[in-house]
């Protein structure tokens, strides 16, 4: 197959799916795939055997979830536009509003639909300000228990997403206790609570039994159905980006230029200033792997190899599924801006519009 291509390996996806299925059985939680992390729908049939459905962050994602991922479909977005709400409701089993303002605005439109509200507990595990839902002045969810309590009769569920790449069970437990203490009164009035994503329970050595017991206890204490929204935990390690070396150079370091680009094909790494992963990363030869775009910093990282690299060598970047394929670039399924041209006479014409079919076609 001609490189570059992302390779999703079902044999590497399967262990994650089996852990998710085990957690569902052991704890009673329902697990929804977070499409913001991974929306490559050709493997949705496979994944949906182990999961309960999907959750979304936009109209396009919720529609993709409804059309392609069996089971429940949750709708959430930081903000819905007036023209989107009807279709979002058509495509979803539950809608989670990000603010009381949006809940009120769409109160009539969403009458009779299962509704929830996102709550920001003010604590998180993110190491990056950019990705920290509890950062100062965060717009991600309502934070005041009294204000949430005042609209409790309009909703039946809450969504908290404050774990970010959290591989510490103790920290998860600590933050859930804090949520119970601060929002327990209103949780008691609910039928369901989603704890979002960000819990790395499919990772090696994670005490998944403790997590199952804690989730079960949380559900029983409040008489609620608990949901998790794994993204990364579902697809971690399941895909690679396959590339070929096109040229080599030396400029103080060994440089290999590949037929791909971190800016175009693994943007998440560039945003967070993290290197790509190559396995094994051993051997006497040290090489900087560079993208073929003209961006000077289009560099995948520096890696070790057994022998000098040469044109035609094939390389695999690991972990190319989560927040990677979705960032080439339909992140969150946010509608791509159209392109319009204003002519010299002042008239404006649209030359290209993008819609749901472009989003769906971009991912498989
Ligand atoms: C509301 C919500 N749910 C789920 C997720 C998925 O998180 P992860 O991919 O870390 O599991 C995110 C990630 O940003 C999120 O914002």
Coordinates of C-alpha atoms and ligand atoms in Angstrom, one line a residue:
X1 CA 0.0 0.0 0.0
X2 CA 1.3 3.4 -0.9
X3 CA 2.3 5.5 2.2
X4 CA 1.3 7.6 4.0
X5 CA -1.6 5.9 5.6
X6 CA -3.0 5.4 9.1
X7 CA -3.2 1.7 9.9
X8 CA -5.9 0.7 12.5
X9 CA -5.0 -2.8 13.8
X10 CA -8.0 -4.6 15.2
X11 CA -5.8 -7.0 17.1
X12 CA -4.5 -4.0 19.1
X13 CA -7.9 -2.5 19.4
X14 CA -9.4 -5.7 20.8
X15 CA -7.7 -5.7 24.2
X16 CA -9.0 -2.2 24.9
X17 CA -12.5 -3.2 23.9
X18 CA -12.3 -6.3 26.1
X19 CA -11.3 -4.2 29.1
X20 CA -14.2 -1.8 28.4
X21 CA -16.6 -4.7 28.2
X22 CA -15.2 -6.1 31.5
X23 CA -15.7 -2.7 33.2
X24 CA -19.3 -2.5 32.0
X25 CA -20.1 -5.9 33.3
X26 CA -18.3 -5.5 36.6
X27 CA -19.6 -2.0 37.5
X28 CA -22.9 -1.5 35.6
X29 CA -21.5 1.7 33.8
X30 CA -22.3 2.3 30.2
X31 CA -19.4 3.3 28.0
X32 CA -19.9 5.6 25.0
X33 CA -17.1 6.3 22.5
X34 CA -16.1 10.0 22.5
X35 CA -16.2 10.8 18.8
X36 CA -14.1 13.9 19.3
X37 CA -11.2 11.6 19.9
X38 CA -11.8 9.0 17.2
X39 CA -14.4 9.1 14.5
X40 CA -13.1 6.7 11.9
X41 CA -16.4 4.9 11.4
X42 CA -15.1 1.9 9.4
X43 CA -14.3 0.2 12.7
X44 CA -17.5 1.4 14.6
X45 CA -19.3 -2.0 13.9
X46 CA -16.4 -3.8 15.6
X47 CA -16.3 -1.3 18.5
X48 CA -20.0 -1.2 19.1
X49 CA -20.0 -4.9 20.1
X50 CA -18.1 -3.8 23.3
X51 CA -19.5 -0.4 23.9
X52 CA -23.0 1.1 24.5
X53 CA -23.0 3.9 22.0
X54 CA -21.3 7.2 21.2
X55 CA -21.1 10.7 22.5
X56 CA -20.4 13.8 20.5
X57 CA -19.3 17.4 20.5
X58 CA -21.2 18.8 17.5
X59 CA -24.0 18.3 15.1
X60 CA -21.8 16.4 12.7
X61 CA -20.5 14.1 15.3
X62 CA -23.9 13.3 16.8
X63 CA -25.2 12.6 13.3
X64 CA -22.2 10.3 12.6
X65 CA -22.8 8.6 15.9
X66 CA -26.5 8.0 15.1
X67 CA -25.8 6.8 11.6
X68 CA -22.8 4.6 12.2
X69 CA -22.4 3.6 15.9
X70 CA -25.1 1.2 17.2
X71 CA -26.6 1.9 20.7
X72 CA -27.2 5.1 22.5
X73 CA -26.3 8.5 21.1
X74 CA -25.5 11.4 23.4
X75 CA -25.4 14.9 22.1
X76 CA -23.2 17.6 23.8
X77 CA -21.7 20.7 22.4
X78 CA -20.0 23.7 24.0
X79 CA -22.7 25.7 22.2
X80 CA -25.5 24.9 19.7
X81 CA -26.6 27.3 17.0
X82 CA -30.3 27.9 16.4
X83 CA -30.2 26.2 13.0
X84 CA -28.6 23.0 14.5
X85 CA -30.9 22.2 17.4
X86 CA -33.6 20.4 15.6
X87 CA -31.3 18.0 13.8
X88 CA -29.2 17.4 17.0
X89 CA -32.4 16.4 18.8
X90 CA -33.4 14.1 16.0
X91 CA -30.1 12.4 16.1
X92 CA -29.8 11.9 19.8
X93 CA -31.2 10.0 22.8
X94 CA -30.0 12.5 25.3
X95 CA -28.8 16.1 25.0
X96 CA -26.4 17.6 27.4
X97 CA -26.3 21.4 27.5
X98 CA -23.0 23.2 28.4
X99 CA -24.7 26.1 30.2
X100 CA -27.9 27.0 31.9
X101 CA -28.2 29.7 29.2
X102 CA -28.3 27.1 26.4
X103 CA -30.7 24.9 28.5
X104 CA -33.1 27.9 28.8
X105 CA -32.7 29.0 25.2
X106 CA -33.6 25.5 23.9
X107 CA -36.1 24.7 26.7
X108 CA -39.1 24.6 24.4
X109 CA -37.3 23.0 21.5
X110 CA -36.0 20.2 23.7
X111 CA -39.2 19.6 25.7
X112 CA -39.8 15.9 26.1
X113 CA -36.2 15.0 25.2
X114 CA -33.9 13.6 27.9
X115 CA -31.8 16.5 29.0
X116 CA -28.6 17.0 31.0
X117 CA -26.3 19.7 32.0
X118 CA -22.5 19.8 32.0
X119 CA -21.0 20.6 35.4
X120 CA -17.5 22.0 35.9
X121 CA -16.3 20.7 39.3
X122 CA -13.3 23.1 39.2
X123 CA -10.7 20.3 39.5
X124 CA -9.0 18.3 36.8
X125 CA -5.9 16.3 36.0
X126 CA -4.7 18.1 32.9
X127 CA -1.0 18.9 32.7
X128 CA -1.7 21.3 29.8
X129 CA -3.5 24.6 30.3
X130 CA -4.7 24.3 26.7
X131 CA -6.6 21.1 27.5
X132 CA -7.6 21.8 31.1
X133 CA -11.4 22.0 31.5
X134 CA -11.0 23.4 35.0
X135 CA -8.7 26.2 33.9
X136 CA -9.5 29.6 35.3
X137 CA -12.5 31.3 33.7
X138 CA -13.4 28.0 32.0
X139 CA -16.5 28.0 29.8
X140 CA -16.8 24.3 30.0
X141 CA -19.9 23.7 32.2
X142 CA -21.7 25.3 35.1
X143 CA -19.9 25.4 38.4
X144 CA -22.3 26.8 41.0
X145 CA -24.3 24.0 42.9
X146 CA -27.1 26.4 43.8
X147 CA -27.6 27.6 40.2
X148 CA -27.6 24.0 39.0
X149 CA -30.1 23.0 41.7
X150 CA -32.4 25.7 40.5
X151 CA -32.8 24.0 37.1
X152 CA -32.7 20.4 38.4
X153 CA -36.4 19.9 37.5
X154 CA -35.6 20.5 33.8
X155 CA -32.9 17.9 33.6
X156 CA -32.4 14.2 34.5
X157 CA -28.7 14.0 34.3
X158 CA -25.3 15.7 34.7
X159 CA -22.0 15.4 32.8
X160 CA -18.7 15.9 34.5
X161 CA -15.5 15.7 32.4
X162 CA -12.5 16.6 34.5
X163 CA -10.2 13.6 34.1
X164 CA -7.6 14.2 31.5
X165 CA -5.1 11.4 30.6
X166 CA -5.5 10.4 34.2
X167 CA -3.7 7.1 34.9
X168 CA -4.0 7.5 38.7
X169 CA -6.9 5.7 40.3
X170 CA -6.3 7.5 43.6
X171 CA -6.6 10.9 41.9
X172 CA -9.8 9.7 40.2
X173 CA -11.2 8.6 43.5
X174 CA -10.2 11.8 45.2
X175 CA -11.9 14.0 42.5
X176 CA -15.0 11.8 42.5
X177 CA -15.3 12.3 46.3
X178 CA -15.0 16.0 45.8
X179 CA -17.8 15.9 43.2
X180 CA -19.9 13.9 45.6
X181 CA -19.3 16.3 48.4
X182 CA -19.9 19.4 46.4
X183 CA -22.7 18.3 44.0
X184 CA -24.2 15.3 46.0
X185 CA -27.5 17.0 46.7
X186 CA -28.3 17.7 43.1
X187 CA -26.9 14.3 41.9
X188 CA -29.5 12.7 44.2
X189 CA -32.2 14.3 42.1
X190 CA -30.8 12.8 38.9
X191 CA -31.3 9.6 37.0
X192 CA -27.9 9.5 35.3
X193 CA -24.5 11.0 35.5
X194 CA -21.7 10.9 32.9
X195 CA -18.2 11.1 34.2
X196 CA -16.8 11.9 30.8
X197 CA -13.5 10.6 29.5
X198 CA -9.9 10.9 30.4
X199 CA -9.6 7.8 32.7
X200 CA -6.8 5.6 31.4
X201 CA -8.3 2.4 32.6
X202 CA -7.2 0.3 29.7
X203 CA -3.5 1.1 30.4
X204 CA -1.1 -1.5 31.6
X205 CA -1.3 -2.0 35.4
X206 CA -4.4 0.3 36.0
X207 CA -6.3 -1.1 38.9
X208 CA -9.5 -1.6 36.9
X209 CA -11.1 -3.7 39.7
X210 CA -10.9 -0.8 42.1
X211 CA -12.4 1.5 39.4
X212 CA -15.3 -0.9 38.9
X213 CA -16.0 -1.1 42.6
X214 CA -15.9 2.7 43.0
X215 CA -18.2 3.3 40.0
X216 CA -20.6 0.8 41.3
X217 CA -20.6 2.4 44.7
X218 CA -21.2 5.8 43.2
X219 CA -24.1 4.5 41.1
X220 CA -25.7 2.8 44.1
X221 CA -25.2 5.7 46.5
X222 CA -27.1 8.1 44.2
X223 CA -29.4 5.6 42.5
X224 CA -28.1 6.6 39.0
X225 CA -27.0 5.1 35.8
X226 CA -23.3 6.0 35.4
X227 CA -21.8 6.6 32.0
X228 CA -18.2 6.9 30.9
X229 CA -17.1 8.6 27.6
X230 CA -13.8 7.0 26.8
X231 CA -11.9 8.3 23.8
X232 CA -8.2 7.8 24.3
X233 CA -8.7 4.7 26.5
X234 CA -10.7 3.0 23.8
X235 CA -8.3 3.4 21.0
X236 CA -4.9 3.9 22.6
X237 CA -2.2 1.9 20.8
X238 CA -4.6 0.7 18.1
X239 CA -3.3 2.6 15.1
X240 CA 0.0 3.7 13.5
X241 CA 0.9 6.2 10.8
X242 CA 2.8 4.4 8.1
X243 CA 5.4 6.5 6.2
X244 CA 8.3 6.2 3.9
X245 CA 11.7 8.0 4.0
X246 CA 12.1 10.1 0.8
X247 CA 15.5 11.7 1.4
X248 CA 18.3 12.0 4.0
X249 CA 20.5 14.9 4.8
X250 CA 23.1 15.9 7.5
X251 CA 23.2 19.2 9.1
X252 CA 24.8 18.6 12.5
X253 CA 22.4 15.8 12.9
X254 CA 21.1 12.9 10.7
X255 CA 17.9 14.1 9.1
X256 CA 15.4 11.9 7.3
X257 CA 12.5 13.4 5.4
X258 CA 9.4 11.3 5.2
X259 CA 6.3 11.4 2.9
X260 CA 4.1 12.8 5.7
X261 CA 3.9 15.9 7.9
X262 CA 3.3 16.3 11.6
X263 CA 1.4 19.5 10.9
X264 CA -0.9 17.8 8.5
X265 CA -1.1 14.3 9.8
X266 CA -0.3 14.3 13.6
X267 CA -1.2 17.8 14.5
X268 CA -2.1 17.0 18.1
X269 CA 1.5 16.3 18.9
X270 CA 2.7 19.6 17.4
X271 CA 0.1 21.5 19.4
X272 CA 1.2 19.9 22.7
X273 CA 4.9 20.0 21.7
X274 CA 5.3 16.3 22.1
X275 CA 7.3 13.9 19.9
X276 CA 5.8 11.1 17.9
X277 CA 6.6 7.5 19.0
X278 CA 8.5 4.9 17.2
X279 CA 8.9 1.4 18.5
X280 CA 11.5 0.0 19.2
X281 CA 13.4 3.2 19.7
X282 CA 16.8 1.6 20.2
X283 CA 20.1 1.2 18.3
X284 CA 23.3 3.1 17.7
X285 CA 21.9 5.4 14.9
X286 CA 20.2 8.6 16.0
X287 CA 18.0 10.3 13.4
X288 CA 15.7 13.3 13.4
X289 CA 12.5 12.4 11.4
X290 CA 11.2 15.4 9.5
X291 CA 7.9 16.1 7.7
X292 CA 7.9 17.1 4.0
X293 CA 6.0 20.3 4.5
X294 CA 7.8 23.6 4.3
X295 CA 7.2 24.4 8.0
X296 CA 10.7 24.5 9.6
X297 CA 9.5 22.9 12.8
X298 CA 7.6 20.0 11.0
X299 CA 9.6 17.4 12.9
X300 CA 8.3 14.2 14.3
X301 CA 11.1 13.7 16.8
X302 CA 14.5 12.1 17.2
X303 CA 14.7 8.3 17.3
X304 CA 17.2 5.5 17.4
X305 CA 17.7 2.9 14.8
X306 CA 19.9 -0.1 14.2
X307 CA 21.2 1.1 10.9
X308 CA 21.4 4.4 9.0
X309 CA 18.1 5.4 7.4
X310 CA 17.9 5.6 3.6
X311 CA 15.3 6.6 1.0
X312 CA 12.7 3.9 0.7
X313 CA 12.8 2.8 4.4
X314 CA 9.4 2.4 5.9
X315 CA 8.6 3.8 9.4
X316 CA 5.6 3.4 11.7
X317 CA 4.6 6.1 14.1
X318 CA 2.7 4.6 17.0
X319 CA -0.5 5.8 18.6
X320 CA -1.9 7.5 15.6
X321 CA -5.6 7.0 16.4
X322 CA -6.6 9.3 19.3
X323 CA -7.0 13.0 18.5
X324 CA -4.9 12.4 15.4
X325 CA -7.1 11.2 12.5
X326 CA -9.8 13.7 13.6
X327 CA -7.3 16.6 13.5
X328 CA -6.7 16.5 9.7
X329 CA -8.8 18.6 10.5
X330 CA -12.5 18.2 11.4
X331 CA -11.8 18.5 15.1
X332 CA -15.0 18.0 17.1
X333 CA -16.9 17.8 13.8
X334 CA -17.0 21.6 13.8
X335 CA -18.3 22.8 10.5
X336 CA -15.4 23.7 8.1
X337 CA -15.7 27.4 7.1
X338 CA -17.0 27.9 3.6
X339 CA -14.9 29.9 1.1
X340 CA -16.4 33.1 -0.4
X341 CA -14.9 35.6 -2.7
X342 CA -15.8 39.3 -2.7
X343 CA -15.5 40.6 -6.3
X344 CA -14.2 44.1 -7.1
X345 CA -17.7 45.3 -7.7
X346 CA -18.5 44.4 -4.0
X347 CA -20.7 41.3 -4.7
X348 CA -19.8 38.2 -2.7
X349 CA -20.2 34.7 -4.0
X350 CA -19.7 31.4 -2.2
X351 CA -17.3 29.2 -4.1
X352 CA -17.2 26.2 -1.7
X353 CA -19.3 25.1 1.1
X354 CA -18.6 22.0 3.3
X355 CA -21.2 19.9 4.9
X356 CA -21.7 16.7 6.8
X357 CA -20.9 14.5 3.9
X358 CA -17.4 16.1 3.6
X359 CA -16.9 15.4 7.3
X360 CA -18.0 11.8 7.1
X361 CA -16.1 11.2 3.9
X362 CA -12.9 12.6 5.4
X363 CA -12.7 9.9 8.0
X364 CA -13.4 6.7 6.1
Ligands
LIG1 C1 -16.9 15.9 27.4 C2 -15.8 14.9 27.0 N1 -16.0 13.6 27.0 C3 -15.1 12.7 26.7 C4 -13.8 13.1 26.3 C5 -12.8 12.0 25.9 O1 -11.7 12.1 26.7 P1 -10.5 11.0 26.5 O2 -10.3 10.9 25.0 O3 -9.4 11.6 27.2 O4 -11.0 9.7 27.1 C6 -13.5 14.5 26.2 C7 -12.2 14.9 25.8 O5 -11.9 16.1 25.7 C8 -14.5 15.4 26.6 O6 -14.3 16.7 26.6

